[in-house]
Short mmCIF file of C-alpha atoms and ligand atoms in Angstrom, two decimals:
data_model
loop_
_atom_site.label_atom_id
_atom_site.label_comp_id
_atom_site.label_asym_id
_atom_site.label_seq_id
_atom_site.Cartn_x
_atom_site.Cartn_y
_atom_site.Cartn_z
CA MET A 10 -0.02 0.00 -0.01
CA THR A 11 1.74 3.05 -1.28
CA ASN A 12 -1.10 5.74 -0.65
CA SER A 13 -3.50 6.36 2.01
CA PRO A 14 -6.85 8.19 2.41
CA PHE A 15 -4.74 11.29 3.03
CA THR A 16 -2.80 11.21 -0.23
CA PRO A 17 -3.82 14.46 -2.10
CA GLY A 18 -5.51 14.31 -5.52
CA LEU A 19 -6.68 11.27 -7.35
CA ALA A 20 -4.86 8.08 -6.19
CA SER A 21 -5.31 4.36 -6.30
CA GLY A 22 -4.34 1.88 -3.68
CA ARG A 23 -5.43 3.96 -0.69
CA LEU A 24 -6.39 0.85 1.35
CA SER A 25 -5.03 -2.48 2.28
CA ALA A 26 -6.19 -5.63 0.37
CA GLU A 27 -8.10 -6.69 3.51
CA ASP A 28 -9.86 -3.28 3.74
CA TYR A 29 -10.98 -3.50 0.10
CA ALA A 30 -12.33 -6.98 0.61
CA SER A 31 -14.27 -6.11 3.78
CA ASN A 32 -15.53 -2.83 2.32
CA PHE A 33 -16.97 -4.42 -0.77
CA GLY A 34 -18.51 -7.44 0.94
CA ASP A 35 -22.21 -8.21 0.90
CA LEU A 36 -24.43 -5.40 2.21
CA HIS A 37 -26.64 -7.97 4.07
CA ASP A 38 -25.39 -11.51 4.96
CA PRO A 39 -27.75 -14.04 3.50
CA LEU A 40 -30.27 -15.68 5.90
CA ASP A 41 -29.42 -19.24 6.93
CA ASP A 42 -32.38 -21.83 7.18
CA HIS A 43 -33.12 -21.15 10.74
CA GLU A 44 -33.00 -17.28 10.28
CA ALA A 45 -35.38 -17.69 7.28
CA LEU A 46 -37.94 -19.77 9.15
CA VAL A 47 -38.01 -17.30 12.14
CA ALA A 48 -38.47 -14.38 9.76
CA ALA A 49 -41.17 -16.13 7.78
CA ASP A 50 -42.99 -16.91 11.04
CA ARG A 51 -43.53 -13.27 11.54
CA CYS A 52 -45.79 -12.99 8.44
CA TYR A 53 -49.52 -12.78 9.20
CA PHE A 54 -50.29 -14.27 5.69
CA CYS A 55 -52.77 -11.21 5.23
CA HIS A 56 -55.68 -11.45 3.04
CA ASP A 57 -55.49 -8.65 0.29
CA ALA A 58 -51.92 -8.20 1.43
CA PRO A 59 -50.77 -4.66 1.16
CA CYS A 60 -47.13 -5.75 0.50
CA MET A 61 -48.33 -7.52 -2.71
CA THR A 62 -50.06 -4.51 -4.06
CA ALA A 63 -46.98 -2.47 -3.46
CA CYS A 64 -44.76 -4.83 -5.46
CA PRO A 65 -44.55 -3.67 -8.99
CA THR A 66 -44.32 -7.25 -10.25
CA ASP A 67 -47.35 -8.43 -8.19
CA ILE A 68 -45.45 -11.22 -6.54
CA ASP A 69 -47.64 -13.25 -4.22
CA ILE A 70 -45.69 -12.32 -1.11
CA PRO A 71 -47.90 -14.15 1.59
CA LEU A 72 -47.85 -17.38 -0.56
CA PHE A 73 -44.06 -17.49 -1.02
CA ILE A 74 -43.43 -16.68 2.61
CA ARG A 75 -45.90 -19.43 3.59
CA GLN A 76 -43.93 -21.84 1.35
CA ILE A 77 -40.56 -20.82 3.09
CA ALA A 78 -42.41 -21.40 6.38
CA THR A 79 -43.50 -24.85 5.50
CA GLY A 80 -39.83 -25.78 4.43
CA THR A 81 -40.28 -25.61 0.65
CA PRO A 82 -38.07 -22.68 -0.43
CA GLU A 83 -37.84 -23.99 -4.08
CA ALA A 84 -41.67 -23.71 -4.37
CA ALA A 85 -41.36 -20.26 -2.89
CA ALA A 86 -38.69 -19.37 -5.51
CA ARG A 87 -41.04 -20.55 -8.38
CA THR A 88 -43.88 -18.34 -7.00
CA ILE A 89 -41.49 -15.31 -7.03
CA LEU A 90 -39.80 -16.15 -10.47
CA SER A 91 -43.23 -16.75 -12.16
CA GLN A 92 -43.91 -12.96 -11.78
CA ASN A 93 -40.45 -11.65 -11.71
CA ILE A 94 -37.81 -13.67 -13.50
CA LEU A 95 -34.99 -11.37 -12.13
CA GLY A 96 -36.39 -11.99 -8.57
CA GLY A 97 -32.90 -12.75 -7.31
CA MET A 98 -31.49 -9.37 -8.26
CA CYS A 99 -34.60 -7.63 -7.25
CA ALA A 100 -34.21 -9.20 -3.69
CA ARG A 101 -30.88 -7.55 -3.49
CA VAL A 102 -31.52 -4.06 -4.99
CA CYS A 103 -35.36 -3.25 -4.54
CA PRO A 104 -35.77 -0.25 -2.18
CA THR A 105 -38.15 -2.58 -0.15
CA GLU A 106 -38.31 0.15 2.46
CA THR A 107 -40.50 2.26 0.19
CA LEU A 108 -42.20 -0.69 -1.56
CA CYS A 109 -43.45 -3.86 0.04
CA GLU A 110 -41.81 -3.53 3.48
CA GLU A 111 -43.13 0.14 3.92
CA VAL A 112 -46.69 -1.10 3.76
CA CYS A 113 -46.26 -4.46 5.61
CA VAL A 114 -48.68 -4.52 8.43
CA ARG A 115 -46.01 -5.34 10.88
CA GLU A 116 -44.18 -2.25 9.90
CA VAL A 117 -47.31 -0.08 10.21
CA ALA A 118 -48.14 -1.61 13.72
CA GLU A 119 -44.66 -2.24 15.20
CA GLY A 120 -42.21 -0.39 13.06
CA LYS A 121 -40.49 -3.67 12.10
CA PRO A 122 -41.64 -5.25 8.84
CA VAL A 123 -41.38 -8.81 7.76
CA ILE A 124 -37.95 -8.83 5.93
CA ILE A 125 -39.59 -9.62 2.55
CA GLY A 126 -36.52 -8.79 0.46
CA GLN A 127 -34.19 -11.05 2.34
CA LEU A 128 -36.68 -13.84 2.45
CA GLN A 129 -37.01 -13.45 -1.41
CA ARG A 130 -33.31 -13.73 -1.72
CA TYR A 131 -33.11 -16.82 0.50
CA ALA A 132 -35.60 -18.56 -1.69
CA THR A 133 -34.28 -17.62 -5.13
CA ASP A 134 -30.76 -18.29 -4.03
CA LYS A 135 -31.78 -21.83 -3.07
CA LEU A 136 -33.17 -22.59 -6.47
CA MET A 137 -30.36 -20.93 -8.43
CA GLU A 138 -27.66 -22.60 -6.38
CA ALA A 139 -29.23 -25.94 -7.13
CA GLY A 140 -28.78 -25.01 -10.89
CA VAL A 141 -32.59 -25.48 -11.42
CA HIS A 142 -34.30 -23.46 -14.11
CA PRO A 143 -38.01 -23.96 -13.13
CA PHE A 144 -39.77 -23.05 -16.59
CA THR A 145 -39.92 -24.84 -19.89
CA ARG A 146 -40.55 -23.49 -23.43
CA ALA A 147 -43.89 -23.84 -25.02
CA ALA A 148 -43.80 -25.45 -28.58
CA THR A 149 -42.11 -23.23 -31.06
CA THR A 150 -44.51 -20.76 -32.83
CA GLY A 151 -42.23 -19.85 -35.63
CA LYS A 152 -42.42 -16.12 -34.74
CA LYS A 153 -39.25 -14.12 -34.29
CA VAL A 154 -38.78 -11.02 -31.99
CA ALA A 155 -35.90 -8.59 -31.73
CA VAL A 156 -35.33 -7.31 -28.26
CA VAL A 157 -32.88 -4.30 -28.08
CA GLY A 158 -31.08 -3.76 -24.67
CA ALA A 159 -30.19 -6.76 -22.47
CA GLY A 160 -30.93 -4.95 -19.22
CA PRO A 161 -33.71 -5.88 -16.80
CA ALA A 162 -36.44 -4.75 -19.16
CA GLY A 163 -35.04 -6.65 -22.28
CA LEU A 164 -34.15 -9.74 -20.27
CA SER A 165 -37.56 -9.94 -18.77
CA CYS A 166 -39.21 -9.41 -22.10
CA ALA A 167 -36.93 -11.94 -23.91
CA HIS A 168 -37.57 -14.61 -21.28
CA ARG A 169 -41.30 -14.39 -21.29
CA LEU A 170 -41.35 -14.40 -25.05
CA ALA A 171 -39.08 -17.48 -25.18
CA MET A 172 -41.22 -19.18 -22.63
CA LYS A 173 -44.29 -18.75 -24.97
CA GLY A 174 -42.29 -20.35 -27.78
CA HIS A 175 -40.98 -17.38 -29.73
CA ASP A 176 -37.51 -17.12 -30.98
CA VAL A 177 -35.73 -14.05 -29.60
CA ASP A 178 -32.66 -12.15 -30.73
CA LEU A 179 -31.44 -10.07 -27.97
CA PHE A 180 -29.13 -7.18 -28.92
CA ASP A 181 -26.88 -5.10 -26.72
CA ALA A 182 -24.46 -2.37 -27.44
CA ARG A 183 -22.14 -3.42 -24.50
CA PRO A 184 -19.85 -6.34 -24.35
CA LYS A 185 -21.85 -8.09 -21.67
CA GLY A 186 -25.55 -8.49 -21.00
CA GLY A 187 -27.22 -7.43 -17.70
CA GLY A 188 -27.56 -3.57 -18.29
CA LEU A 189 -27.30 -1.69 -15.09
CA ASN A 190 -27.40 -4.90 -13.12
CA GLU A 191 -23.88 -5.58 -14.46
CA TYR A 192 -22.67 -1.93 -14.84
CA GLY A 193 -24.60 0.24 -12.48
CA ILE A 194 -25.86 -1.28 -9.19
CA ALA A 195 -23.61 -0.68 -6.21
CA ALA A 196 -20.92 -3.47 -5.96
CA TYR A 197 -21.97 -4.32 -2.33
CA LYS A 198 -25.44 -5.07 -3.45
CA THR A 199 -24.61 -7.80 -5.93
CA VAL A 200 -21.39 -9.51 -5.08
CA ASN A 201 -19.55 -12.50 -6.48
CA GLY A 202 -20.59 -11.87 -10.14
CA PHE A 203 -24.17 -12.41 -9.31
CA ALA A 204 -25.52 -10.32 -12.22
CA GLY A 205 -23.68 -12.35 -14.84
CA ALA A 206 -24.62 -15.65 -13.23
CA GLU A 207 -28.37 -14.55 -13.20
CA VAL A 208 -28.13 -13.72 -16.97
CA ASP A 209 -26.74 -17.23 -17.69
CA TRP A 210 -29.21 -18.84 -15.55
CA LEU A 211 -32.06 -16.93 -17.28
CA MET A 212 -30.92 -18.04 -20.70
CA GLN A 213 -31.39 -21.65 -19.81
CA ILE A 214 -35.00 -21.37 -20.87
CA GLY A 215 -33.56 -21.63 -24.48
CA GLY A 216 -34.75 -19.76 -27.52
CA ILE A 217 -32.78 -16.60 -26.82
CA THR A 218 -29.77 -15.63 -28.71
CA LEU A 219 -27.62 -12.80 -27.19
CA HIS A 220 -25.80 -10.59 -29.59
CA THR A 221 -23.36 -8.29 -27.71
CA GLY A 222 -21.61 -5.23 -29.28
CA LYS A 223 -24.72 -4.49 -31.46
CA ALA A 224 -26.02 -0.85 -31.10
CA LEU A 225 -29.27 0.25 -32.52
CA GLY A 226 -28.53 3.42 -34.54
CA LYS A 227 -24.99 2.03 -35.39
CA ASP A 228 -25.12 -1.69 -36.30
CA LEU A 229 -28.81 -2.06 -36.44
CA THR A 230 -31.77 0.02 -37.63
CA LEU A 231 -35.29 -0.02 -36.69
CA ASP A 232 -36.42 -0.37 -40.23
CA ALA A 233 -34.35 -3.38 -40.81
CA LEU A 234 -35.45 -5.03 -37.44
CA LYS A 235 -39.08 -4.37 -38.37
CA ALA A 236 -38.58 -5.93 -41.81
CA ASP A 237 -36.72 -8.97 -40.36
CA TYR A 238 -38.86 -9.64 -37.21
CA ASP A 239 -42.51 -10.14 -36.29
CA ALA A 240 -42.13 -7.70 -33.49
CA VAL A 241 -39.50 -5.34 -31.83
CA PHE A 242 -39.13 -4.44 -28.12
CA LEU A 243 -36.87 -1.51 -27.13
CA GLY A 244 -35.38 -1.72 -23.61
CA MET A 245 -32.45 0.49 -24.19
CA GLY A 246 -32.30 2.47 -20.82
CA LEU A 247 -31.08 5.97 -20.47
CA GLY A 248 -27.58 6.09 -21.97
CA GLY A 249 -26.90 9.85 -21.85
CA VAL A 250 -26.13 11.99 -18.89
CA ASN A 251 -27.17 15.61 -18.00
CA ALA A 252 -24.55 18.39 -18.11
CA LEU A 253 -23.63 20.05 -14.75
CA ARG A 254 -23.99 23.53 -16.17
CA ALA A 255 -21.33 24.84 -13.88
CA GLU A 256 -18.03 26.59 -14.77
CA GLY A 257 -15.00 24.42 -14.85
CA GLU A 258 -16.96 21.17 -15.65
CA ASP A 259 -14.30 20.24 -18.12
CA LYS A 260 -11.52 20.09 -15.58
CA SER A 261 -9.86 16.78 -14.88
CA GLY A 262 -11.31 14.96 -11.85
CA VAL A 263 -14.91 16.00 -12.95
CA SER A 264 -16.72 12.92 -14.30
CA ASP A 265 -19.95 11.16 -14.65
CA ALA A 266 -21.03 9.03 -11.60
CA VAL A 267 -22.44 6.32 -13.55
CA GLU A 268 -19.19 5.94 -15.55
CA PHE A 269 -17.41 5.90 -12.23
CA ILE A 270 -19.52 3.00 -10.99
CA SER A 271 -19.30 1.16 -14.18
CA ASP A 272 -15.41 1.22 -14.00
CA LEU A 273 -15.72 -0.05 -10.37
CA ARG A 274 -18.19 -2.79 -11.19
CA GLN A 275 -15.92 -4.11 -14.01
CA SER A 276 -12.70 -3.75 -12.16
CA GLU A 277 -10.78 -6.91 -11.41
CA ASP A 278 -8.62 -5.16 -8.94
CA LEU A 279 -10.22 -2.41 -6.82
CA SER A 280 -6.77 -1.22 -5.59
CA SER A 281 -5.95 -0.15 -9.13
CA LEU A 282 -8.99 2.30 -9.12
CA PRO A 283 -8.08 5.99 -8.48
CA VAL A 284 -10.32 7.92 -6.12
CA GLY A 285 -9.96 11.62 -4.76
CA ARG A 286 -9.01 12.34 -1.30
CA ASN A 287 -11.93 15.00 -1.23
CA VAL A 288 -14.88 13.74 -3.33
CA VAL A 289 -18.01 15.73 -3.95
CA VAL A 290 -21.05 13.97 -5.49
CA ILE A 291 -23.69 16.18 -7.07
CA GLY A 292 -27.15 14.83 -7.04
CA GLY A 293 -29.77 13.38 -4.78
CA GLY A 294 -30.78 10.00 -6.26
CA MET A 295 -29.66 6.41 -5.75
CA THR A 296 -26.76 7.01 -8.20
CA ALA A 297 -25.45 9.82 -6.00
CA VAL A 298 -25.68 7.72 -2.87
CA ASP A 299 -24.05 4.69 -4.55
CA ALA A 300 -21.12 6.70 -6.00
CA ALA A 301 -20.69 8.59 -2.65
CA VAL A 302 -20.68 5.39 -0.56
CA GLN A 303 -18.26 3.55 -3.07
CA SER A 304 -15.97 6.48 -3.13
CA LYS A 305 -15.67 6.28 0.70
CA LEU A 306 -15.24 2.49 0.53
CA LEU A 307 -12.47 2.96 -1.96
CA GLY A 308 -10.47 5.06 0.56
CA ALA A 309 -11.57 8.69 -0.05
CA GLU A 310 -11.05 10.67 3.21
CA ASN A 311 -13.89 13.09 2.86
CA VAL A 312 -17.06 12.48 0.76
CA THR A 313 -19.84 14.97 0.37
CA ILE A 314 -23.10 14.69 -1.42
CA LEU A 315 -24.46 18.11 -2.50
CA TYR A 316 -28.13 18.16 -3.18
CA ARG A 317 -29.98 21.31 -4.38
CA ARG A 318 -33.24 20.63 -2.51
CA SER A 319 -34.24 19.56 1.08
CA ARG A 320 -33.79 16.26 2.69
CA ALA A 321 -37.48 15.47 2.36
CA GLU A 322 -37.42 16.04 -1.26
CA MET A 323 -34.21 13.77 -1.90
CA PRO A 324 -35.16 10.94 -4.23
CA ALA A 325 -32.88 8.55 -2.51
CA SER A 326 -34.78 6.77 0.35
CA ARG A 327 -34.11 7.43 4.06
CA PHE A 328 -32.54 4.04 4.21
CA GLU A 329 -30.08 5.00 1.42
CA GLN A 330 -29.45 8.37 3.04
CA ASP A 331 -28.73 6.71 6.45
CA LEU A 332 -26.47 4.13 4.71
CA ALA A 333 -24.39 7.02 3.22
CA ALA A 334 -24.33 8.71 6.65
CA SER A 335 -23.20 5.49 8.39
CA LYS A 336 -20.28 5.15 5.99
CA GLY A 337 -19.19 8.70 6.88
CA VAL A 338 -20.59 10.45 3.89
CA ARG A 339 -21.52 14.11 4.61
CA LEU A 340 -24.93 15.27 3.23
CA VAL A 341 -25.32 18.93 2.35
CA PHE A 342 -28.92 19.99 1.34
CA ASN A 343 -30.21 23.11 -0.31
CA ALA A 344 -27.02 23.89 -2.13
CA LYS A 345 -26.02 23.80 -5.83
CA PRO A 346 -22.66 23.82 -7.68
CA VAL A 347 -21.48 27.27 -9.03
CA ARG A 348 -17.91 26.36 -10.43
CA VAL A 349 -15.10 23.86 -10.11
CA THR A 350 -11.88 25.65 -9.49
CA GLY A 351 -8.29 24.37 -9.84
CA ASN A 352 -5.54 24.72 -12.25
CA GLY A 353 -6.32 22.19 -14.95
CA ALA A 354 -7.39 19.60 -12.33
CA ALA A 355 -10.28 20.11 -9.84
CA GLN A 356 -9.24 21.36 -6.50
CA ALA A 357 -12.49 22.81 -4.99
CA LEU A 358 -16.02 23.14 -5.62
CA GLU A 359 -17.88 26.56 -5.05
CA ALA A 360 -21.50 26.11 -4.22
CA GLU A 361 -24.38 28.41 -3.53
CA TYR A 362 -27.31 27.80 -0.99
CA THR A 363 -30.71 27.56 -2.54
CA MET A 364 -34.18 28.27 -1.41
CA SER A 365 -37.64 27.48 -2.82
CA GLY A 366 -40.17 30.12 -3.65
CA PRO A 367 -43.07 30.91 -5.79
CA ASP A 368 -40.62 31.02 -8.90
CA GLY A 369 -39.11 27.76 -8.05
CA LEU A 370 -35.59 27.07 -6.80
CA LYS A 371 -33.30 30.05 -6.52
CA GLY A 372 -29.77 30.88 -5.31
CA THR A 373 -29.62 32.85 -2.12
CA GLY A 374 -26.35 34.49 -3.11
CA GLU A 375 -24.54 32.99 -0.15
CA THR A 376 -21.67 30.76 -1.38
CA PHE A 377 -19.19 28.34 0.27
CA THR A 378 -16.32 26.26 -0.88
CA ILE A 379 -15.48 22.55 -0.39
CA PRO A 380 -12.23 21.08 -1.25
CA ALA A 381 -12.72 18.63 -4.21
CA ASP A 382 -10.08 16.83 -6.19
CA GLN A 383 -12.94 14.54 -7.60
CA VAL A 384 -16.43 15.69 -8.64
CA LEU A 385 -18.91 13.13 -9.66
CA LYS A 386 -21.96 14.06 -11.60
CA ALA A 387 -25.20 12.11 -10.55
CA ILE A 388 -27.78 14.59 -11.82
CA GLY A 389 -29.81 12.29 -14.02
CA GLN A 390 -29.60 10.37 -17.20
CA THR A 391 -31.17 10.98 -20.61
CA LEU A 392 -32.50 9.01 -23.54
CA GLU A 393 -29.81 8.43 -26.18
CA GLY A 394 -30.15 6.93 -29.63
CA ALA A 395 -33.87 6.38 -29.73
CA PRO A 396 -35.03 6.03 -33.30
CA ASP A 397 -36.36 9.44 -34.67
CA ALA A 398 -39.59 7.87 -35.96
CA LEU A 399 -40.95 7.20 -32.48
CA THR A 400 -42.86 9.78 -30.46
CA ILE A 401 -40.92 11.10 -27.36
CA GLU A 402 -42.71 12.31 -24.45
CA GLY A 403 -40.90 14.03 -21.36
CA GLY A 404 -37.65 12.79 -22.85
CA LYS A 405 -38.66 9.22 -22.97
CA ILE A 406 -40.24 6.93 -25.66
CA ALA A 407 -43.93 7.46 -25.36
CA VAL A 408 -45.89 4.36 -24.59
CA THR A 409 -49.47 3.37 -23.87
CA GLY A 410 -50.79 0.31 -22.08
CA PRO A 411 -48.30 -2.55 -21.97
CA GLY A 412 -45.57 -0.61 -23.66
CA ARG A 413 -47.05 0.11 -27.19
CA THR A 414 -45.14 2.81 -28.90
CA SER A 415 -46.38 5.27 -31.53
CA MET A 416 -45.22 2.71 -34.22
CA GLU A 417 -47.15 -0.51 -34.79
CA GLY A 418 -45.17 -3.62 -34.10
CA VAL A 419 -42.73 -1.78 -31.88
CA TRP A 420 -43.01 -1.97 -27.97
CA ALA A 421 -40.81 -0.35 -25.31
CA GLY A 422 -40.28 -0.61 -21.71
CA GLY A 423 -37.97 0.04 -18.60
CA ASP A 424 -36.10 3.46 -18.13
CA CYS A 425 -36.29 4.51 -21.84
CA ALA A 426 -40.09 4.43 -21.88
CA SER A 427 -42.59 6.79 -20.24
CA GLY A 428 -44.40 6.03 -17.12
CA GLY A 429 -43.24 4.16 -14.06
CA GLU A 430 -40.41 4.74 -11.65
CA ASP A 431 -36.80 4.04 -12.88
CA LEU A 432 -36.19 0.93 -10.85
CA THR A 433 -35.01 -2.57 -11.61
CA VAL A 434 -38.24 -4.14 -10.49
CA THR A 435 -40.37 -1.69 -12.66
CA ALA A 436 -38.24 -2.47 -15.74
CA VAL A 437 -38.83 -6.22 -15.12
CA ALA A 438 -42.56 -5.69 -14.81
CA GLU A 439 -42.74 -3.53 -17.95
CA GLY A 440 -40.66 -6.08 -20.07
CA ARG A 441 -42.92 -8.97 -18.89
CA ASP A 442 -46.07 -7.12 -19.64
CA ALA A 443 -44.85 -6.01 -23.04
CA ALA A 444 -44.05 -9.69 -23.83
CA GLU A 445 -47.51 -10.75 -22.87
CA ASP A 446 -48.97 -8.16 -25.28
CA ILE A 447 -46.54 -9.03 -28.14
CA HIS A 448 -47.55 -12.56 -27.59
CA ALA A 449 -51.26 -11.79 -27.80
CA SER A 450 -50.70 -9.71 -30.98
CA LEU A 451 -48.57 -12.39 -32.60
CA THR A 452 -50.85 -15.37 -31.91
CA GLY A 453 -54.38 -13.71 -31.22
CA ALA A 454 -54.25 -15.60 -27.69
C1 LIG B 518 -25.88 3.81 -10.50
C2 LIG B 518 -27.28 3.26 -10.51
C3 LIG B 518 -27.64 2.50 -9.28
C4 LIG B 518 -28.88 2.07 -9.40
N1 LIG B 518 -29.31 1.30 -8.22
C5 LIG B 518 -30.54 0.86 -8.19
C6 LIG B 518 -30.98 0.00 -7.08
O1 LIG B 518 -30.17 -0.13 -6.10
N2 LIG B 518 -32.22 -0.44 -7.14
C7 LIG B 518 -33.03 -0.31 -8.19
O2 LIG B 518 -34.17 -0.76 -8.13
N3 LIG B 518 -32.64 0.39 -9.14
C8 LIG B 518 -31.44 0.96 -9.35
N4 LIG B 518 -31.09 1.80 -10.25
C9 LIG B 518 -32.10 1.88 -11.50
C10 LIG B 518 -32.07 0.57 -12.35
O3 LIG B 518 -30.72 0.13 -12.50
C11 LIG B 518 -32.78 0.80 -13.59
O4 LIG B 518 -34.10 1.38 -13.47
C12 LIG B 518 -32.84 -0.42 -14.53
O5 LIG B 518 -31.63 -1.04 -14.82
C13 LIG B 518 -33.57 -0.24 -15.83
O6 LIG B 518 -33.50 -1.27 -16.67
P1 LIG B 518 -33.51 -1.20 -18.23
O7 LIG B 518 -33.49 -2.53 -18.72
O8 LIG B 518 -34.71 -0.27 -18.62
O9 LIG B 518 -32.16 -0.28 -18.58
P2 LIG B 518 -30.67 -0.68 -18.44
O10 LIG B 518 -30.41 -1.51 -17.23
O11 LIG B 518 -30.03 0.67 -18.56
O12 LIG B 518 -30.28 -1.47 -19.64
C14 LIG B 518 -30.38 -1.00 -20.99
C15 LIG B 518 -29.52 -1.91 -21.86
O13 LIG B 518 -29.61 -1.35 -23.22
C16 LIG B 518 -28.39 -1.27 -23.85
N5 LIG B 518 -28.42 -0.21 -24.84
C17 LIG B 518 -28.51 1.12 -24.65
N6 LIG B 518 -28.55 1.64 -25.94
C18 LIG B 518 -28.39 0.74 -26.91
C19 LIG B 518 -28.60 0.68 -28.30
N7 LIG B 518 -28.65 1.82 -29.06
N8 LIG B 518 -28.45 -0.43 -28.84
C20 LIG B 518 -28.45 -1.64 -28.16
N9 LIG B 518 -28.38 -1.75 -26.92
C21 LIG B 518 -28.48 -0.47 -26.19
C22 LIG B 518 -27.45 -0.93 -22.70
O14 LIG B 518 -26.12 -1.38 -23.03
C23 LIG B 518 -27.97 -1.73 -21.51
O15 LIG B 518 -27.44 -3.06 -21.54
C24 LIG B 518 -29.84 2.39 -10.38
C25 LIG B 518 -29.43 3.08 -11.59
C26 LIG B 518 -28.21 3.52 -11.60
C27 LIG B 518 -27.75 4.36 -12.71
S1 LIG B 519 -48.12 -7.31 4.83
FE1 LIG B 519 -46.48 -8.09 6.04
S2 LIG B 519 -47.49 -9.56 7.38
FE2 LIG B 519 -49.01 -9.15 5.81
S3 LIG B 519 -48.60 -10.66 4.18
FE3 LIG B 519 -47.39 -9.01 3.65
S4 LIG B 519 -45.38 -9.56 4.65
FE4 LIG B 519 -46.95 -10.81 5.63
#
């Protein structure tokens, strides 16, 4: 170890090998059999269960918890996966504290929900570890569907279509499938190459051919896909990033938070990744929290999140905010960046306090400076490369019902499509529902 958290500027190898390993271990230890039974026993198996209504993929939560309680976790996994084929990843990354667990009657009554996410992980891990794929394909229909984007939306759509007997060509611009599961989700939420293993497991259904390094708009055109296939699904996510619109954005040390996380996720050796001594992350969503926490875990001495609105308005959940604070990240609210200063490389960030008024958010004129040799922009992503022929609404591909775009024969879902929250579980639900609609339109079923 040549560097330490106090080494100025951007530097790699700030920590010992043991510290990297323990910092990037699993966020939650998996439940053992006994812990799972105890947790399942807390469920009241509610009729009209509110947890189920809050799940974007409508998993029958009381049923799968009962199946765990009766010692049949593989059956529980089947219940989960029949609604959400990426139930293993969702068990790790869903903000359950604002979905199923928030409305669990035990949370409402006692402030302590049934740990639905961890139970879901227990069940799906059991099945996947056994190497079992619980679904089989229907007889082939002879129909071919092109799916663009192998993220959660595209994978879920492809799997459901393959299960119904259609042949699917799944195209992705990147070298690996998985989308943000592989390149974006925080490393400590999905350890030991789980994202890749889950894609391999999902592909066991058969009938899906993954073509990596194939980008729509570069290697493929929508016209050609429409001519060659019976239907097209677009699940291309949001590939662009918003500009900071602050002076000095071009200085070295200023970069995009998603790119920073992607480099981290793909790194074979975390000690080779440079991180600042003083890191400032700009933004208020999950990406901001993930970038800040991972900078700290890589050995940055000081990490600050700068968010332009109040704590209550922050898109990251209270759990995520507390996670950041527990790792030593400082959260500064009601402040926006003005300029990055430094001679070529970033050295400090000048910021201005903000206040909300009848005309929206305004600077108060009061400024302050934070040392910053690394500035990470986590201020939202934008749609990139969507075909011109499609109607765009609010910066996303406009869809109605189960993902129908303005063009006949073309569906869209996940982050690139209008409606729904930008979450893994929502993308899975939208991919699945579009597949059902494609199936109905191809077969009249
Ligand atoms: C840093 C970060 C952390 C997050 N953490 C969480 C979390 O903890 N929990 C949670 O629920 N959600 C989280 N999210 C949100 C979640 O990852 C997304 O909502 C989800 O991945 C959307 O799935 P998708 O399939 O629509 O898009 P993506 O996952 O973005 O997948 C789109 C795929 O399309 C490919 N593609 C793009 N353009 C083209 C093209 N022109 N041609 C071919 N292929 C193309 C991409 O390479 C990619 O593989 C996070 C997001 C980010 C950025
Ligand atoms: S709301 Fe809570 S107690 Fe009721 S079924 Fe769901 S997990 Fe069980």
